[in-house]
PDB file of C-alpha atoms in Angstrom:
ATOM      1  CA  MET O 198     153.028 -43.274 -69.801  1.00  0.00           C
ATOM      2  CA  VAL O 199     153.727 -45.038 -73.081  1.00  0.00           C
ATOM      3  CA  PHE O 200     152.738 -43.816 -76.577  1.00  0.00           C
ATOM      4  CA  ASN O 201     152.728 -45.969 -79.703  1.00  0.00           C
ATOM      5  CA  PHE O 202     154.105 -44.012 -82.689  1.00  0.00           C
ATOM      6  CA  GLY O 203     153.996 -46.863 -85.163  1.00  0.00           C
ATOM      7  CA  LEU O 204     150.809 -47.208 -87.170  1.00  0.00           C
ATOM      8  CA  GLY O 205     149.816 -50.124 -89.377  1.00  0.00           C
ATOM      9  CA  GLY O 206     150.192 -49.585 -93.045  1.00  0.00           C
ATOM     10  CA  ASP O 207     152.628 -46.665 -92.672  1.00  0.00           C
ATOM     11  CA  SER O 208     156.219 -46.380 -93.728  1.00  0.00           C
ATOM     12  CA  PHE O 209     159.308 -44.521 -92.370  1.00  0.00           C
ATOM     13  CA  PRO O 210     158.536 -41.152 -93.963  1.00  0.00           C
ATOM     14  CA  GLY O 211     154.858 -41.305 -92.934  1.00  0.00           C
ATOM     15  CA  VAL O 212     155.545 -42.116 -89.340  1.00  0.00           C
ATOM     16  CA  LEU O 213     158.350 -39.501 -89.144  1.00  0.00           C
ATOM     17  CA  ALA O 214     155.968 -36.882 -90.465  1.00  0.00           C
ATOM     18  CA  LYS O 215     153.229 -37.828 -88.025  1.00  0.00           C
ATOM     19  CA  MET O 216     155.692 -37.796 -85.104  1.00  0.00           C
ATOM     20  CA  LYS O 217     156.739 -34.263 -86.049  1.00  0.00           C
ATOM     21  CA  ASN O 218     153.196 -33.108 -86.178  1.00  0.00           C
ATOM     22  CA  GLU O 219     152.065 -34.837 -82.992  1.00  0.00           C
ATOM     23  CA  MET O 220     154.952 -33.706 -80.655  1.00  0.00           C
ATOM     24  CA  CYS O 221     152.953 -30.574 -79.668  1.00  0.00           C
ATOM     25  CA  PHE O 222     150.065 -32.723 -78.508  1.00  0.00           C
ATOM     26  CA  VAL O 223     152.163 -35.339 -76.649  1.00  0.00           C
ATOM     27  CA  GLN O 224     152.494 -34.709 -72.952  1.00  0.00           C
ATOM     28  CA  ASN O 225     153.775 -36.680 -69.990  1.00  0.00           C
ATOM     29  CA  ILE O 226     155.069 -39.491 -72.162  1.00  0.00           C
ATOM     30  CA  GLU O 227     158.042 -41.356 -70.890  1.00  0.00           C
ATOM     31  CA  TYR O 228     158.440 -44.037 -73.586  1.00  0.00           C
ATOM     32  CA  GLY O 229     157.642 -43.964 -77.300  1.00  0.00           C
ATOM     33  CA  LEU O 230     157.156 -47.275 -79.068  1.00  0.00           C
ATOM     34  CA  ILE O 231     158.088 -47.335 -82.769  1.00  0.00           C
ATOM     35  CA  CYS O 232     157.047 -50.401 -84.781  1.00  0.00           C
ATOM     36  CA  ILE O 233     157.818 -49.602 -88.383  1.00  0.00           C
ATOM     37  CA  GLY O 234     159.602 -50.929 -91.391  1.00  0.00           C
ATOM     38  CA  ALA O 235     157.586 -53.767 -92.941  1.00  0.00           C
ATOM     39  CA  ASN O 236     156.195 -51.359 -95.583  1.00  0.00           C
ATOM     40  CA  ASP O 237     159.652 -50.228 -96.533  1.00  0.00           C
ATOM     41  CA  LEU O 238     160.718 -53.230 -98.661  1.00  0.00           C
ATOM     42  CA  ASN O 239     162.404 -51.137-101.299  1.00  0.00           C
ATOM     43  CA  ARG O 240     164.454 -49.071 -98.818  1.00  0.00           C
ATOM     44  CA  THR O 241     168.148 -49.488 -98.068  1.00  0.00           C
ATOM     45  CA  ALA O 242     169.510 -50.172 -94.614  1.00  0.00           C
ATOM     46  CA  TRP O 243     171.274 -46.837 -94.730  1.00  0.00           C
ATOM     47  CA  TYR O 244     167.994 -45.018 -95.429  1.00  0.00           C
ATOM     48  CA  MET O 245     166.189 -46.851 -92.613  1.00  0.00           C
ATOM     49  CA  THR O 246     168.882 -46.324 -89.986  1.00  0.00           C
ATOM     50  CA  GLN O 247     169.018 -42.600 -90.809  1.00  0.00           C
ATOM     51  CA  ARG O 248     165.161 -42.409 -90.146  1.00  0.00           C
ATOM     52  CA  VAL O 249     165.574 -44.447 -87.007  1.00  0.00           C
ATOM     53  CA  ASP O 250     168.090 -41.890 -85.717  1.00  0.00           C
ATOM     54  CA  GLU O 251     165.817 -38.994 -86.792  1.00  0.00           C
ATOM     55  CA  MET O 252     162.897 -40.528 -84.895  1.00  0.00           C
ATOM     56  CA  ALA O 253     165.044 -41.189 -81.819  1.00  0.00           C
ATOM     57  CA  ALA O 254     166.439 -37.635 -81.850  1.00  0.00           C
ATOM     58  CA  LEU O 255     162.926 -36.157 -82.139  1.00  0.00           C
ATOM     59  CA  LEU O 256     161.637 -38.204 -79.183  1.00  0.00           C
ATOM     60  CA  LYS O 257     164.626 -37.531 -77.043  1.00  0.00           C
ATOM     61  CA  LYS O 258     164.406 -33.763 -77.760  1.00  0.00           C
ATOM     62  CA  ASN O 259     160.940 -33.989 -76.276  1.00  0.00           C
ATOM     63  CA  GLY O 260     162.005 -36.042 -73.241  1.00  0.00           C
ATOM     64  CA  ILE O 261     160.721 -39.263 -74.493  1.00  0.00           C
ATOM     65  CA  THR O 262     162.823 -42.536 -74.487  1.00  0.00           C
ATOM     66  CA  PRO O 263     162.466 -44.346 -77.832  1.00  0.00           C
ATOM     67  CA  ILE O 264     161.839 -48.118 -77.901  1.00  0.00           C
ATOM     68  CA  PHE O 265     162.056 -49.617 -81.388  1.00  0.00           C
ATOM     69  CA  PHE O 266     160.651 -52.830 -82.532  1.00  0.00           C
ATOM     70  CA  THR O 267     162.983 -54.652 -84.867  1.00  0.00           C
ATOM     71  CA  ILE O 268     161.524 -55.252 -88.353  1.00  0.00           C
ATOM     72  CA  CYS O 269     159.979 -58.703 -88.638  1.00  0.00           C
ATOM     73  CA  PRO O 270     160.311 -60.851 -91.785  1.00  0.00           C
ATOM     74  CA  ILE O 271     157.233 -60.636 -94.004  1.00  0.00           C
ATOM     75  CA  ASN O 272     155.968 -62.499 -97.065  1.00  0.00           C
ATOM     76  CA  LEU O 273     158.193 -65.334 -96.069  1.00  0.00           C
ATOM     77  CA  THR O 274     161.349 -63.387 -97.083  1.00  0.00           C
ATOM     78  CA  ILE O 275     164.412 -62.365 -95.164  1.00  0.00           C
ATOM     79  CA  ASN O 276     165.250 -58.863 -96.387  1.00  0.00           C
ATOM     80  CA  PRO O 277     168.975 -58.175 -95.884  1.00  0.00           C
ATOM     81  CA  ALA O 278     168.286 -54.434 -95.390  1.00  0.00           C
ATOM     82  CA  PHE O 279     165.807 -55.301 -92.584  1.00  0.00           C
ATOM     83  CA  ARG O 280     168.472 -57.487 -90.852  1.00  0.00           C
ATOM     84  CA  GLU O 281     171.076 -54.688 -91.148  1.00  0.00           C
ATOM     85  CA  THR O 282     168.613 -52.196 -89.762  1.00  0.00           C
ATOM     86  CA  ASN O 283     167.666 -54.554 -86.934  1.00  0.00           C
ATOM     87  CA  ALA O 284     171.391 -55.060 -86.042  1.00  0.00           C
ATOM     88  CA  TYR O 285     171.745 -51.227 -85.895  1.00  0.00           C
ATOM     89  CA  ILE O 286     168.727 -50.908 -83.671  1.00  0.00           C
ATOM     90  CA  ARG O 287     170.038 -53.591 -81.318  1.00  0.00           C
ATOM     91  CA  GLU O 288     173.358 -51.788 -81.056  1.00  0.00           C
ATOM     92  CA  ASN O 289     172.036 -48.338 -80.321  1.00  0.00           C
ATOM     93  CA  TYR O 290     168.590 -48.316 -78.792  1.00  0.00           C
ATOM     94  CA  LEU O 291     166.118 -49.978 -76.437  1.00  0.00           C
ATOM     95  CA  TYR O 292     164.212 -52.537 -78.556  1.00  0.00           C
ATOM     96  CA  VAL O 293     161.730 -55.318 -78.696  1.00  0.00           C
ATOM     97  CA  ASP O 294     163.166 -58.079 -80.854  1.00  0.00           C
ATOM     98  CA  MET O 295     160.643 -59.163 -83.408  1.00  0.00           C
ATOM     99  CA  GLU O 296     163.074 -61.595 -85.024  1.00  0.00           C
ATOM    100  CA  GLN O 297     162.979 -63.535 -81.708  1.00  0.00           C
ATOM    101  CA  VAL O 298     159.229 -63.754 -82.206  1.00  0.00           C
ATOM    102  CA  PHE O 299     158.919 -64.588 -85.865  1.00  0.00           C
ATOM    103  CA  LEU O 300     162.096 -66.594 -86.673  1.00  0.00           C
ATOM    104  CA  ASN O 301     163.170 -69.996 -85.243  1.00  0.00           C
ATOM    105  CA  VAL O 302     165.640 -69.608 -82.505  1.00  0.00           C
ATOM    106  CA  ASP O 303     168.562 -71.083 -84.349  1.00  0.00           C
ATOM    107  CA  ALA O 304     167.977 -68.719 -87.294  1.00  0.00           C
ATOM    108  CA  VAL O 305     167.984 -65.443 -85.271  1.00  0.00           C
ATOM    109  CA  ASN O 306     171.764 -65.177 -84.941  1.00  0.00           C
ATOM    110  CA  GLY O 307     172.547 -66.988 -88.181  1.00  0.00           C
ATOM    111  CA  ASN O 308     171.600 -66.550 -91.801  1.00  0.00           C
ATOM    112  CA  PRO O 309     167.879 -67.385 -91.785  1.00  0.00           C
ATOM    113  CA  THR O 310     165.972 -68.503 -94.860  1.00  0.00           C
ATOM    114  CA  ALA O 311     162.245 -68.423 -95.563  1.00  0.00           C
ATOM    115  CA  SER O 312     161.842 -71.824 -93.995  1.00  0.00           C
ATOM    116  CA  ASP O 313     162.981 -70.335 -90.657  1.00  0.00           C
ATOM    117  CA  ILE O 314     159.989 -67.987 -90.480  1.00  0.00           C
ATOM    118  CA  LYS O 315     157.196 -69.114 -88.136  1.00  0.00           C
ATOM    119  CA  GLU O 316     154.315 -69.093 -90.708  1.00  0.00           C
ATOM    120  CA  GLU O 317     151.845 -70.095 -88.087  1.00  0.00           C
ATOM    121  CA  LEU O 318     152.103 -66.686 -86.448  1.00  0.00           C
ATOM    122  CA  TYR O 319     150.835 -64.868 -89.504  1.00  0.00           C
ATOM    123  CA  PHE O 320     147.472 -64.567 -91.256  1.00  0.00           C
ATOM    124  CA  ASP O 321     147.355 -66.098 -94.723  1.00  0.00           C
ATOM    125  CA  ASP O 322     148.740 -62.864 -96.230  1.00  0.00           C
ATOM    126  CA  LYS O 323     152.126 -63.726 -94.537  1.00  0.00           C
ATOM    127  CA  VAL O 324     152.394 -60.022 -93.549  1.00  0.00           C
ATOM    128  CA  HIS O 325     150.081 -59.433 -90.568  1.00  0.00           C
ATOM    129  CA  PRO O 326     150.418 -61.304 -87.292  1.00  0.00           C
ATOM    130  CA  ASN O 327     147.417 -63.381 -86.200  1.00  0.00           C
ATOM    131  CA  ALA O 328     146.083 -63.536 -82.679  1.00  0.00           C
ATOM    132  CA  GLU O 329     148.807 -65.977 -81.621  1.00  0.00           C
ATOM    133  CA  GLY O 330     151.454 -63.736 -83.282  1.00  0.00           C
ATOM    134  CA  HIS O 331     150.157 -60.727 -81.305  1.00  0.00           C
ATOM    135  CA  GLN O 332     150.264 -62.676 -78.088  1.00  0.00           C
ATOM    136  CA  MET O 333     153.888 -63.585 -78.829  1.00  0.00           C
ATOM    137  CA  ILE O 334     154.665 -59.943 -79.505  1.00  0.00           C
ATOM    138  CA  PHE O 335     153.111 -58.989 -76.178  1.00  0.00           C
ATOM    139  CA  ASN O 336     155.138 -61.654 -74.401  1.00  0.00           C
ATOM    140  CA  ARG O 337     158.273 -60.376 -76.089  1.00  0.00           C
ATOM    141  CA  ILE O 338     157.547 -56.778 -74.930  1.00  0.00           C
ATOM    142  CA  LYS O 339     157.280 -58.044 -71.364  1.00  0.00           C
ATOM    143  CA  MET O 340     160.645 -59.903 -71.806  1.00  0.00           C
ATOM    144  CA  ASP O 341     162.573 -57.145 -73.563  1.00  0.00           C
ATOM    145  CA  CYS O 342     161.030 -54.128 -71.651  1.00  0.00           C
ATOM    146  CA  PRO O 343     159.911 -55.302 -68.299  1.00  0.00           C
ATOM    147  CA  PHE O 344     160.241 -51.773 -66.947  1.00  0.00           C
ATOM    148  CA  LEU O 345     156.997 -50.916 -68.964  1.00  0.00           C
ATOM    149  CA  PHE O 346     155.012 -53.170 -66.674  1.00  0.00           C
TER     150      PHE O 346
END
């Protein structure tokens, strides 16, 4: 069974607090999905990677394998702290690569700019994925984590 620990509109401290409170209710969960970070624009990469490790440790302590979603670019900006956090996630955990969804292919491994963001996958607010964006996320989950299906 898979449980989604990331909630829209939440930030790293909020999700971590909810995870701590929910552990006593979570049973028979094999994988925990954590999609978090877009609401943490003012955080440093160090802060975010520390929270990633805390979340992973909490899940592992409870027999749950964490799967992190890398942080996608929002508001047509490429946040360096997000990119550093994403690199850390890729090096240390199972993950779904949101940059592969929302950035042009050539930009993923380079130094992307705002023009590399696939604007057509967002609503007008340039933060929330639209229906096509959600379909692309689902396709990426199937690609990066086929063992979930």
